[in-house]
PDB file of C-alpha atoms in Angstrom:
ATOM      1  CA  UNK A  16      88.436 -79.233 -32.966  1.00 76.00           C
ATOM      2  CA  UNK A  17      86.503 -81.694 -30.835  1.00 83.00           C
ATOM      3  CA  UNK A  18      84.358 -84.679 -31.689  1.00 89.00           C
ATOM      4  CA  UNK A  19      81.877 -84.539 -28.842  1.00 86.00           C
ATOM      5  CA  UNK A  20      78.401 -84.562 -30.457  1.00 90.00           C
ATOM      6  CA  UNK A  21      77.665 -87.798 -32.317  1.00 92.00           C
ATOM      7  CA  UNK A  22      75.398 -88.079 -35.348  1.00 93.00           C
ATOM      8  CA  UNK A  23      72.403 -90.112 -34.198  1.00 94.00           C
ATOM      9  CA  UNK A  24      70.753 -92.402 -36.725  1.00 95.00           C
ATOM     10  CA  UNK A  25      67.242 -91.358 -37.741  1.00 95.00           C
ATOM     11  CA  UNK A  26      64.447 -93.818 -37.055  1.00 95.00           C
ATOM     12  CA  UNK A  27      61.028 -93.266 -38.577  1.00 94.00           C
ATOM     13  CA  UNK A  28      57.866 -94.485 -36.914  1.00 94.00           C
ATOM     14  CA  UNK A  29      54.244 -94.738 -38.033  1.00 95.00           C
ATOM     15  CA  UNK A  30      52.073 -91.717 -37.257  1.00 94.00           C
ATOM     16  CA  UNK A  31      55.035 -89.396 -36.616  1.00 95.00           C
ATOM     17  CA  UNK A  32      54.046 -85.731 -36.572  1.00 96.00           C
ATOM     18  CA  UNK A  33      56.121 -83.078 -38.344  1.00 96.00           C
ATOM     19  CA  UNK A  34      57.551 -82.113 -34.960  1.00 95.00           C
ATOM     20  CA  UNK A  35      58.503 -85.758 -34.300  1.00 95.00           C
ATOM     21  CA  UNK A  36      60.280 -85.910 -37.644  1.00 96.00           C
ATOM     22  CA  UNK A  37      62.167 -82.662 -37.035  1.00 96.00           C
ATOM     23  CA  UNK A  38      63.281 -83.915 -33.613  1.00 94.00           C
ATOM     24  CA  UNK A  39      64.591 -87.109 -35.218  1.00 95.00           C
ATOM     25  CA  UNK A  40      66.417 -85.140 -37.913  1.00 95.00           C
ATOM     26  CA  UNK A  41      67.833 -82.854 -35.225  1.00 94.00           C
ATOM     27  CA  UNK A  42      69.566 -85.833 -33.622  1.00 93.00           C
ATOM     28  CA  UNK A  43      71.380 -86.422 -36.905  1.00 94.00           C
ATOM     29  CA  UNK A  44      72.002 -82.731 -37.498  1.00 93.00           C
ATOM     30  CA  UNK A  45      73.814 -83.172 -40.803  1.00 94.00           C
ATOM     31  CA  UNK A  46      73.746 -81.322 -44.124  1.00 95.00           C
ATOM     32  CA  UNK A  47      70.636 -79.326 -45.005  1.00 95.00           C
ATOM     33  CA  UNK A  48      68.498 -81.577 -42.840  1.00 96.00           C
ATOM     34  CA  UNK A  49      70.452 -80.287 -39.866  1.00 96.00           C
ATOM     35  CA  UNK A  50      70.185 -76.724 -41.132  1.00 97.00           C
ATOM     36  CA  UNK A  51      66.422 -77.152 -41.448  1.00 97.00           C
ATOM     37  CA  UNK A  52      66.129 -78.201 -37.800  1.00 97.00           C
ATOM     38  CA  UNK A  53      68.178 -75.159 -36.755  1.00 97.00           C
ATOM     39  CA  UNK A  54      65.836 -73.014 -38.853  1.00 98.00           C
ATOM     40  CA  UNK A  55      62.906 -74.449 -36.876  1.00 98.00           C
ATOM     41  CA  UNK A  56      64.586 -73.536 -33.599  1.00 97.00           C
ATOM     42  CA  UNK A  57      65.535 -69.978 -34.638  1.00 98.00           C
ATOM     43  CA  UNK A  58      62.177 -69.296 -36.298  1.00 98.00           C
ATOM     44  CA  UNK A  59      60.368 -70.581 -33.240  1.00 97.00           C
ATOM     45  CA  UNK A  60      62.337 -68.193 -31.035  1.00 96.00           C
ATOM     46  CA  UNK A  61      61.473 -65.280 -33.324  1.00 96.00           C
ATOM     47  CA  UNK A  62      57.778 -66.063 -33.429  1.00 94.00           C
ATOM     48  CA  UNK A  63      57.146 -66.701 -29.749  1.00 92.00           C
ATOM     49  CA  UNK A  64      59.046 -63.659 -28.424  1.00 91.00           C
ATOM     50  CA  UNK A  65      56.662 -60.653 -28.403  1.00 91.00           C
ATOM     51  CA  UNK A  66      59.658 -58.329 -28.163  1.00 95.00           C
ATOM     52  CA  UNK A  67      60.897 -59.259 -31.640  1.00 97.00           C
ATOM     53  CA  UNK A  68      59.861 -57.224 -34.693  1.00 97.00           C
ATOM     54  CA  UNK A  69      59.578 -59.823 -37.450  1.00 98.00           C
ATOM     55  CA  UNK A  70      60.420 -58.926 -41.045  1.00 98.00           C
ATOM     56  CA  UNK A  71      59.445 -61.366 -43.801  1.00 98.00           C
ATOM     57  CA  UNK A  72      60.938 -61.257 -47.306  1.00 98.00           C
ATOM     58  CA  UNK A  73      58.949 -62.973 -50.052  1.00 98.00           C
ATOM     59  CA  UNK A  74      60.571 -63.626 -53.427  1.00 96.00           C
ATOM     60  CA  UNK A  75      60.343 -66.313 -56.090  1.00 92.00           C
ATOM     61  CA  UNK A  76      57.131 -67.714 -57.546  1.00 94.00           C
ATOM     62  CA  UNK A  77      55.815 -68.868 -54.181  1.00 96.00           C
ATOM     63  CA  UNK A  78      52.123 -67.925 -54.417  1.00 97.00           C
ATOM     64  CA  UNK A  79      51.630 -69.835 -57.703  1.00 97.00           C
ATOM     65  CA  UNK A  80      53.096 -72.867 -55.907  1.00 97.00           C
ATOM     66  CA  UNK A  81      50.546 -72.664 -53.080  1.00 97.00           C
ATOM     67  CA  UNK A  82      52.766 -71.072 -50.424  1.00 97.00           C
ATOM     68  CA  UNK A  83      50.696 -67.877 -50.174  1.00 97.00           C
ATOM     69  CA  UNK A  84      48.229 -69.526 -47.817  1.00 98.00           C
ATOM     70  CA  UNK A  85      50.958 -70.131 -45.237  1.00 98.00           C
ATOM     71  CA  UNK A  86      52.042 -66.499 -45.373  1.00 98.00           C
ATOM     72  CA  UNK A  87      48.465 -65.275 -45.065  1.00 98.00           C
ATOM     73  CA  UNK A  88      47.958 -67.526 -42.039  1.00 98.00           C
ATOM     74  CA  UNK A  89      51.182 -66.266 -40.421  1.00 98.00           C
ATOM     75  CA  UNK A  90      50.013 -62.676 -40.850  1.00 98.00           C
ATOM     76  CA  UNK A  91      46.601 -63.552 -39.430  1.00 98.00           C
ATOM     77  CA  UNK A  92      48.224 -65.191 -36.392  1.00 96.00           C
ATOM     78  CA  UNK A  93      50.351 -62.089 -35.732  1.00 96.00           C
ATOM     79  CA  UNK A  94      53.668 -63.711 -36.649  1.00 97.00           C
ATOM     80  CA  UNK A  95      54.654 -61.222 -39.374  1.00 98.00           C
ATOM     81  CA  UNK A  96      55.051 -57.537 -38.505  1.00 98.00           C
ATOM     82  CA  UNK A  97      56.513 -56.310 -41.794  1.00 98.00           C
ATOM     83  CA  UNK A  98      56.153 -57.997 -45.179  1.00 98.00           C
ATOM     84  CA  UNK A  99      58.342 -57.136 -48.173  1.00 98.00           C
ATOM     85  CA  UNK A 100      57.354 -58.893 -51.386  1.00 98.00           C
ATOM     86  CA  UNK A 101      57.966 -58.951 -55.087  1.00 97.00           C
ATOM     87  CA  UNK A 102      55.165 -57.551 -57.203  1.00 97.00           C
ATOM     88  CA  UNK A 103      54.755 -60.898 -58.941  1.00 97.00           C
ATOM     89  CA  UNK A 104      53.776 -62.728 -55.738  1.00 98.00           C
ATOM     90  CA  UNK A 105      51.223 -60.036 -54.924  1.00 98.00           C
ATOM     91  CA  UNK A 106      49.858 -60.200 -58.474  1.00 98.00           C
ATOM     92  CA  UNK A 107      49.283 -63.934 -58.092  1.00 98.00           C
ATOM     93  CA  UNK A 108      47.813 -63.352 -54.636  1.00 98.00           C
ATOM     94  CA  UNK A 109      45.214 -61.028 -56.168  1.00 98.00           C
ATOM     95  CA  UNK A 110      44.483 -63.522 -58.949  1.00 98.00           C
ATOM     96  CA  UNK A 111      43.733 -66.213 -56.373  1.00 98.00           C
ATOM     97  CA  UNK A 112      41.693 -63.806 -54.222  1.00 98.00           C
ATOM     98  CA  UNK A 113      39.360 -62.822 -57.067  1.00 98.00           C
ATOM     99  CA  UNK A 114      38.449 -66.460 -57.622  1.00 97.00           C
ATOM    100  CA  UNK A 115      40.909 -67.518 -60.308  1.00 97.00           C
ATOM    101  CA  UNK A 116      43.252 -70.458 -59.902  1.00 96.00           C
ATOM    102  CA  UNK A 117      46.716 -71.644 -60.769  1.00 97.00           C
ATOM    103  CA  UNK A 118      46.661 -75.167 -62.161  1.00 96.00           C
ATOM    104  CA  UNK A 119      48.975 -78.123 -61.794  1.00 96.00           C
ATOM    105  CA  UNK A 120      50.631 -78.849 -65.115  1.00 95.00           C
ATOM    106  CA  UNK A 121      53.941 -80.282 -66.257  1.00 94.00           C
ATOM    107  CA  UNK A 122      57.310 -78.906 -67.325  1.00 95.00           C
ATOM    108  CA  UNK A 123      57.428 -81.622 -70.018  1.00 95.00           C
ATOM    109  CA  UNK A 124      55.269 -79.833 -72.548  1.00 95.00           C
ATOM    110  CA  UNK A 125      55.224 -77.925 -75.799  1.00 96.00           C
ATOM    111  CA  UNK A 126      55.376 -74.247 -74.852  1.00 96.00           C
ATOM    112  CA  UNK A 127      54.398 -73.133 -78.350  1.00 97.00           C
ATOM    113  CA  UNK A 128      51.180 -75.151 -77.992  1.00 96.00           C
ATOM    114  CA  UNK A 129      50.610 -73.566 -74.576  1.00 96.00           C
ATOM    115  CA  UNK A 130      51.008 -70.155 -76.190  1.00 96.00           C
ATOM    116  CA  UNK A 131      48.374 -71.051 -78.791  1.00 97.00           C
ATOM    117  CA  UNK A 132      46.081 -72.305 -76.026  1.00 96.00           C
ATOM    118  CA  UNK A 133      46.598 -69.028 -74.105  1.00 96.00           C
ATOM    119  CA  UNK A 134      48.157 -70.763 -71.110  1.00 96.00           C
ATOM    120  CA  UNK A 135      51.139 -69.271 -69.285  1.00 97.00           C
ATOM    121  CA  UNK A 136      53.641 -71.624 -67.628  1.00 97.00           C
ATOM    122  CA  UNK A 137      55.627 -71.215 -64.399  1.00 96.00           C
ATOM    123  CA  UNK A 138      57.687 -74.427 -64.482  1.00 96.00           C
ATOM    124  CA  UNK A 139      54.937 -77.018 -63.804  1.00 97.00           C
ATOM    125  CA  UNK A 140      52.189 -74.535 -62.897  1.00 97.00           C
ATOM    126  CA  UNK A 141      49.740 -73.291 -65.533  1.00 97.00           C
ATOM    127  CA  UNK A 142      47.854 -70.001 -65.517  1.00 97.00           C
ATOM    128  CA  UNK A 143      45.315 -69.269 -68.285  1.00 97.00           C
ATOM    129  CA  UNK A 144      45.173 -65.833 -69.897  1.00 96.00           C
ATOM    130  CA  UNK A 145      41.563 -65.572 -68.709  1.00 96.00           C
ATOM    131  CA  UNK A 146      42.891 -64.989 -65.205  1.00 97.00           C
ATOM    132  CA  UNK A 147      44.772 -61.900 -66.343  1.00 96.00           C
ATOM    133  CA  UNK A 148      41.663 -60.574 -68.070  1.00 97.00           C
ATOM    134  CA  UNK A 149      39.747 -60.802 -64.791  1.00 98.00           C
ATOM    135  CA  UNK A 150      42.775 -59.390 -62.956  1.00 98.00           C
ATOM    136  CA  UNK A 151      42.773 -56.344 -65.254  1.00 97.00           C
ATOM    137  CA  UNK A 152      39.041 -55.788 -64.737  1.00 98.00           C
ATOM    138  CA  UNK A 153      39.510 -55.951 -60.965  1.00 98.00           C
ATOM    139  CA  UNK A 154      42.548 -53.672 -60.922  1.00 98.00           C
ATOM    140  CA  UNK A 155      41.031 -51.001 -63.134  1.00 97.00           C
ATOM    141  CA  UNK A 156      37.903 -50.968 -60.956  1.00 97.00           C
ATOM    142  CA  UNK A 157      39.890 -50.751 -57.696  1.00 98.00           C
ATOM    143  CA  UNK A 158      42.156 -48.022 -59.024  1.00 97.00           C
ATOM    144  CA  UNK A 159      39.105 -46.012 -60.118  1.00 97.00           C
ATOM    145  CA  UNK A 160      38.159 -45.735 -56.431  1.00 97.00           C
ATOM    146  CA  UNK A 161      41.277 -43.649 -55.712  1.00 96.00           C
ATOM    147  CA  UNK A 162      40.455 -39.940 -56.183  1.00 95.00           C
ATOM    148  CA  UNK A 163      42.219 -38.270 -59.094  1.00 94.00           C
ATOM    149  CA  UNK A 164      45.027 -36.047 -57.936  1.00 94.00           C
ATOM    150  CA  UNK A 165      45.955 -38.350 -55.037  1.00 95.00           C
ATOM    151  CA  UNK A 166      49.551 -38.883 -53.963  1.00 96.00           C
ATOM    152  CA  UNK A 167      49.951 -42.253 -52.243  1.00 96.00           C
ATOM    153  CA  UNK A 168      52.746 -44.594 -51.233  1.00 97.00           C
ATOM    154  CA  UNK A 169      53.123 -48.147 -52.497  1.00 97.00           C
ATOM    155  CA  UNK A 170      52.049 -49.544 -49.126  1.00 97.00           C
ATOM    156  CA  UNK A 171      48.944 -47.334 -49.216  1.00 97.00           C
ATOM    157  CA  UNK A 172      48.173 -48.598 -52.713  1.00 97.00           C
ATOM    158  CA  UNK A 173      48.530 -52.225 -51.607  1.00 98.00           C
ATOM    159  CA  UNK A 174      46.409 -51.606 -48.504  1.00 98.00           C
ATOM    160  CA  UNK A 175      43.740 -50.057 -50.729  1.00 98.00           C
ATOM    161  CA  UNK A 176      43.768 -53.151 -52.939  1.00 98.00           C
ATOM    162  CA  UNK A 177      43.670 -55.432 -49.899  1.00 98.00           C
ATOM    163  CA  UNK A 178      40.568 -53.758 -48.510  1.00 98.00           C
ATOM    164  CA  UNK A 179      38.728 -54.779 -51.681  1.00 98.00           C
ATOM    165  CA  UNK A 180      39.636 -58.453 -51.268  1.00 98.00           C
ATOM    166  CA  UNK A 181      38.370 -60.985 -48.732  1.00 98.00           C
ATOM    167  CA  UNK A 182      41.105 -63.623 -48.816  1.00 98.00           C
ATOM    168  CA  UNK A 183      44.835 -63.861 -49.377  1.00 98.00           C
ATOM    169  CA  UNK A 184      47.965 -62.028 -48.311  1.00 98.00           C
ATOM    170  CA  UNK A 185      46.889 -58.467 -49.144  1.00 98.00           C
ATOM    171  CA  UNK A 186      43.420 -58.898 -47.662  1.00 98.00           C
ATOM    172  CA  UNK A 187      44.791 -60.337 -44.410  1.00 98.00           C
ATOM    173  CA  UNK A 188      47.537 -57.709 -44.160  1.00 98.00           C
ATOM    174  CA  UNK A 189      45.009 -54.907 -44.634  1.00 98.00           C
ATOM    175  CA  UNK A 190      42.730 -56.398 -41.978  1.00 98.00           C
ATOM    176  CA  UNK A 191      45.570 -56.907 -39.495  1.00 98.00           C
ATOM    177  CA  UNK A 192      47.208 -53.536 -40.256  1.00 97.00           C
ATOM    178  CA  UNK A 193      50.466 -55.168 -41.359  1.00 98.00           C
ATOM    179  CA  UNK A 194      52.370 -53.025 -43.887  1.00 97.00           C
ATOM    180  CA  UNK A 195      53.233 -54.665 -47.197  1.00 98.00           C
ATOM    181  CA  UNK A 196      56.217 -53.138 -48.958  1.00 98.00           C
ATOM    182  CA  UNK A 197      56.900 -53.776 -52.629  1.00 97.00           C
ATOM    183  CA  UNK A 198      59.823 -51.571 -53.702  1.00 96.00           C
ATOM    184  CA  UNK A 199      59.883 -53.016 -57.240  1.00 94.00           C
ATOM    185  CA  UNK A 200      56.149 -52.944 -57.859  1.00 96.00           C
ATOM    186  CA  UNK A 201      56.721 -51.563 -61.365  1.00 94.00           C
ATOM    187  CA  UNK A 202      58.241 -54.942 -62.192  1.00 94.00           C
ATOM    188  CA  UNK A 203      54.887 -56.728 -62.077  1.00 96.00           C
ATOM    189  CA  UNK A 204      51.417 -56.903 -63.576  1.00 97.00           C
ATOM    190  CA  UNK A 205      50.257 -54.582 -60.788  1.00 97.00           C
ATOM    191  CA  UNK A 206      52.721 -52.027 -62.080  1.00 96.00           C
ATOM    192  CA  UNK A 207      51.546 -52.498 -65.650  1.00 97.00           C
ATOM    193  CA  UNK A 208      47.916 -52.053 -64.615  1.00 97.00           C
ATOM    194  CA  UNK A 209      48.775 -48.875 -62.737  1.00 96.00           C
ATOM    195  CA  UNK A 210      50.657 -47.551 -65.768  1.00 96.00           C
ATOM    196  CA  UNK A 211      47.621 -48.335 -67.932  1.00 96.00           C
ATOM    197  CA  UNK A 212      45.280 -46.528 -65.543  1.00 95.00           C
ATOM    198  CA  UNK A 213      47.562 -43.479 -65.425  1.00 94.00           C
ATOM    199  CA  UNK A 214      47.153 -42.920 -69.143  1.00 94.00           C
ATOM    200  CA  UNK A 215      43.788 -41.296 -68.449  1.00 94.00           C
ATOM    201  CA  UNK A 216      43.921 -40.466 -64.719  1.00 94.00           C
ATOM    202  CA  UNK A 217      46.121 -38.465 -62.350  1.00 92.00           C
ATOM    203  CA  UNK A 218      47.447 -40.533 -59.455  1.00 94.00           C
ATOM    204  CA  UNK A 219      51.015 -40.287 -58.219  1.00 94.00           C
ATOM    205  CA  UNK A 220      52.712 -43.118 -56.319  1.00 94.00           C
ATOM    206  CA  UNK A 221      55.454 -41.791 -54.075  1.00 94.00           C
ATOM    207  CA  UNK A 222      58.027 -44.594 -54.299  1.00 89.00           C
ATOM    208  CA  UNK A 223      60.265 -43.008 -51.657  1.00 93.00           C
ATOM    209  CA  UNK A 224      57.447 -42.353 -49.185  1.00 93.00           C
ATOM    210  CA  UNK A 225      57.613 -45.955 -47.978  1.00 95.00           C
ATOM    211  CA  UNK A 226      61.212 -45.578 -46.873  1.00 94.00           C
ATOM    212  CA  UNK A 227      60.179 -43.416 -43.916  1.00 94.00           C
ATOM    213  CA  UNK A 228      57.776 -46.087 -42.777  1.00 95.00           C
ATOM    214  CA  UNK A 229      60.141 -49.057 -42.989  1.00 96.00           C
ATOM    215  CA  UNK A 230      62.953 -47.021 -41.410  1.00 96.00           C
ATOM    216  CA  UNK A 231      60.643 -46.208 -38.513  1.00 95.00           C
ATOM    217  CA  UNK A 232      60.022 -49.925 -38.009  1.00 95.00           C
ATOM    218  CA  UNK A 233      63.759 -50.640 -38.109  1.00 96.00           C
ATOM    219  CA  UNK A 234      64.701 -47.872 -35.670  1.00 96.00           C
ATOM    220  CA  UNK A 235      61.873 -48.719 -33.256  1.00 95.00           C
ATOM    221  CA  UNK A 236      62.672 -52.444 -33.158  1.00 96.00           C
ATOM    222  CA  UNK A 237      64.291 -53.388 -29.858  1.00 95.00           C
ATOM    223  CA  UNK A 238      65.030 -56.831 -31.295  1.00 96.00           C
ATOM    224  CA  UNK A 239      64.739 -57.606 -35.008  1.00 97.00           C
ATOM    225  CA  UNK A 240      64.296 -60.936 -36.750  1.00 98.00           C
ATOM    226  CA  UNK A 241      64.189 -61.694 -40.466  1.00 98.00           C
ATOM    227  CA  UNK A 242      62.865 -64.646 -42.451  1.00 98.00           C
ATOM    228  CA  UNK A 243      63.837 -64.663 -46.127  1.00 98.00           C
ATOM    229  CA  UNK A 244      61.850 -66.865 -48.489  1.00 96.00           C
ATOM    230  CA  UNK A 245      64.149 -66.446 -51.464  1.00 93.00           C
ATOM    231  CA  UNK A 246      66.325 -63.392 -52.013  1.00 93.00           C
ATOM    232  CA  UNK A 247      66.164 -60.633 -54.591  1.00 93.00           C
ATOM    233  CA  UNK A 248      64.756 -57.179 -53.913  1.00 96.00           C
ATOM    234  CA  UNK A 249      62.797 -58.113 -50.745  1.00 96.00           C
ATOM    235  CA  UNK A 250      65.910 -59.483 -49.038  1.00 96.00           C
ATOM    236  CA  UNK A 251      68.022 -56.466 -49.955  1.00 96.00           C
ATOM    237  CA  UNK A 252      65.312 -53.960 -49.023  1.00 96.00           C
ATOM    238  CA  UNK A 253      65.000 -55.460 -45.547  1.00 97.00           C
ATOM    239  CA  UNK A 254      68.741 -55.729 -44.946  1.00 96.00           C
ATOM    240  CA  UNK A 255      69.642 -52.294 -46.308  1.00 94.00           C
ATOM    241  CA  UNK A 256      66.936 -50.655 -44.201  1.00 94.00           C
ATOM    242  CA  UNK A 257      68.342 -52.143 -40.998  1.00 92.00           C
ATOM    243  CA  UNK A 258      71.811 -51.063 -42.150  1.00 89.00           C
ATOM    244  CA  UNK A 259      70.807 -47.462 -41.484  1.00 89.00           C
ATOM    245  CA  UNK A 260      70.294 -48.166 -37.762  1.00 93.00           C
ATOM    246  CA  UNK A 261      72.988 -48.689 -35.094  1.00 92.00           C
ATOM    247  CA  UNK A 262      71.983 -52.361 -34.817  1.00 91.00           C
ATOM    248  CA  UNK A 263      71.574 -55.405 -37.002  1.00 94.00           C
ATOM    249  CA  UNK A 264      69.263 -58.401 -37.041  1.00 96.00           C
ATOM    250  CA  UNK A 265      69.429 -60.637 -33.990  1.00 97.00           C
ATOM    251  CA  UNK A 266      67.783 -63.549 -35.810  1.00 97.00           C
ATOM    252  CA  UNK A 267      67.849 -64.396 -39.516  1.00 97.00           C
ATOM    253  CA  UNK A 268      66.690 -67.438 -41.464  1.00 98.00           C
ATOM    254  CA  UNK A 269      67.183 -67.789 -45.204  1.00 97.00           C
ATOM    255  CA  UNK A 270      65.688 -70.367 -47.564  1.00 97.00           C
ATOM    256  CA  UNK A 271      67.387 -70.365 -50.946  1.00 96.00           C
ATOM    257  CA  UNK A 272      68.487 -72.578 -53.796  1.00 93.00           C
ATOM    258  CA  UNK A 273      71.121 -70.156 -55.062  1.00 92.00           C
ATOM    259  CA  UNK A 274      74.894 -70.452 -54.765  1.00 91.00           C
ATOM    260  CA  UNK A 275      76.956 -67.880 -52.842  1.00 89.00           C
ATOM    261  CA  UNK A 276      80.025 -68.048 -55.096  1.00 88.00           C
ATOM    262  CA  UNK A 277      78.301 -66.288 -58.022  1.00 91.00           C
ATOM    263  CA  UNK A 278      78.091 -63.015 -56.110  1.00 89.00           C
ATOM    264  CA  UNK A 279      74.311 -62.596 -56.286  1.00 90.00           C
ATOM    265  CA  UNK A 280      72.417 -61.444 -53.209  1.00 89.00           C
ATOM    266  CA  UNK A 281      69.935 -64.324 -53.406  1.00 91.00           C
ATOM    267  CA  UNK A 282      72.749 -66.768 -52.723  1.00 91.00           C
ATOM    268  CA  UNK A 283      74.776 -64.548 -50.400  1.00 92.00           C
ATOM    269  CA  UNK A 284      75.298 -66.053 -46.970  1.00 91.00           C
ATOM    270  CA  UNK A 285      74.029 -64.434 -43.818  1.00 93.00           C
ATOM    271  CA  UNK A 286      77.614 -64.543 -42.544  1.00 91.00           C
ATOM    272  CA  UNK A 287      78.482 -62.181 -45.390  1.00 93.00           C
ATOM    273  CA  UNK A 288      75.777 -59.838 -44.090  1.00 92.00           C
ATOM    274  CA  UNK A 289      77.688 -59.596 -40.793  1.00 93.00           C
ATOM    275  CA  UNK A 290      80.528 -57.861 -42.616  1.00 93.00           C
ATOM    276  CA  UNK A 291      78.094 -55.085 -43.549  1.00 92.00           C
ATOM    277  CA  UNK A 292      76.600 -54.842 -40.080  1.00 92.00           C
ATOM    278  CA  UNK A 293      73.200 -55.898 -41.398  1.00 93.00           C
ATOM    279  CA  UNK A 294      73.263 -58.931 -39.119  1.00 94.00           C
ATOM    280  CA  UNK A 295      74.652 -58.743 -35.579  1.00 93.00           C
ATOM    281  CA  UNK A 296      78.014 -60.351 -34.901  1.00 93.00           C
ATOM    282  CA  UNK A 297      76.471 -62.785 -32.419  1.00 94.00           C
ATOM    283  CA  UNK A 298      73.164 -63.231 -34.275  1.00 95.00           C
ATOM    284  CA  UNK A 299      71.481 -66.610 -34.559  1.00 96.00           C
ATOM    285  CA  UNK A 300      71.390 -67.345 -38.284  1.00 96.00           C
ATOM    286  CA  UNK A 301      70.957 -70.271 -40.636  1.00 97.00           C
ATOM    287  CA  UNK A 302      70.646 -70.789 -44.387  1.00 96.00           C
ATOM    288  CA  UNK A 303      68.731 -73.804 -45.665  1.00 97.00           C
ATOM    289  CA  UNK A 304      69.526 -74.765 -49.251  1.00 96.00           C
ATOM    290  CA  UNK A 305      66.822 -76.471 -51.253  1.00 95.00           C
ATOM    291  CA  UNK A 306      63.360 -76.081 -52.736  1.00 96.00           C
ATOM    292  CA  UNK A 307      61.418 -73.651 -50.537  1.00 96.00           C
ATOM    293  CA  UNK A 308      58.150 -75.414 -51.387  1.00 97.00           C
ATOM    294  CA  UNK A 309      59.573 -78.293 -49.322  1.00 97.00           C
ATOM    295  CA  UNK A 310      61.555 -76.516 -46.604  1.00 97.00           C
ATOM    296  CA  UNK A 311      59.119 -73.669 -45.867  1.00 98.00           C
ATOM    297  CA  UNK A 312      56.040 -75.797 -45.041  1.00 98.00           C
ATOM    298  CA  UNK A 313      58.133 -78.201 -42.955  1.00 97.00           C
ATOM    299  CA  UNK A 314      59.710 -75.428 -40.917  1.00 98.00           C
ATOM    300  CA  UNK A 315      56.468 -73.576 -40.269  1.00 98.00           C
ATOM    301  CA  UNK A 316      54.479 -76.739 -39.520  1.00 97.00           C
ATOM    302  CA  UNK A 317      57.065 -77.783 -36.932  1.00 97.00           C
ATOM    303  CA  UNK A 318      57.223 -74.298 -35.405  1.00 97.00           C
ATOM    304  CA  UNK A 319      53.452 -74.043 -35.102  1.00 95.00           C
ATOM    305  CA  UNK A 320      53.245 -77.552 -33.634  1.00 93.00           C
ATOM    306  CA  UNK A 321      55.816 -76.636 -30.993  1.00 87.00           C
TER     307      UNK A 321
END
């Protein structure tokens, strides 16, 4: 082993931009600060190369924390070609798009009192029950516009919902013709609303129909890049789809707070994915450990500034 690249001390200056800060951190290059600067470099390469098909995995409660706006902007700018999300994030996206809000609260509270006040808590974010009442009214109305007897895929369903919204992830994706996959949509309020509607109407969602579409994107990608905001189903769905092709991902960035030694996919390293062939042997990869509400905005702000 050689000691040939010194750790440079970071110096902060007034009026530094995010890019200036990342450049200073890059000179240190240590711990997760160093990993974050490598994430900026790899993400920047993915976004500026028009030959890369960019897959984005969205897990965790990111939309309630205000991160949905960044994702919507990335879609609008043409930086996301395929989005795979949990149903929960899309539920909260719809709630915001119909004019409801998530509210800043505190984790130091009495949850029984919140229950009595009809307020739902996501750590230090509050969401009143009234939002879900309006969400149900919107969903039942939108679903009623699908002809009885229809057979649709999950992406078609989400596109249909997006066309009835003006802001947010689903609205932007529908406008930009970016497919949104949600393989576990049943595990969300969207799924519950669809189940409720199906009690009196005949619509079939073909859960396997989407697999043809995402496989087509994987097989047709000359170069593939992946950005994972959290893990879970979106991460696995993206990686397992590429596994079916002769190639793996050339670029991969993962933001997570989970540990790899517990065996869960959300904490699994991207090096581990090489053993499966999901990620190329010589791929540019990095995992940044920490709170994604900190790392994600910093990375994207620096990339966009560059």
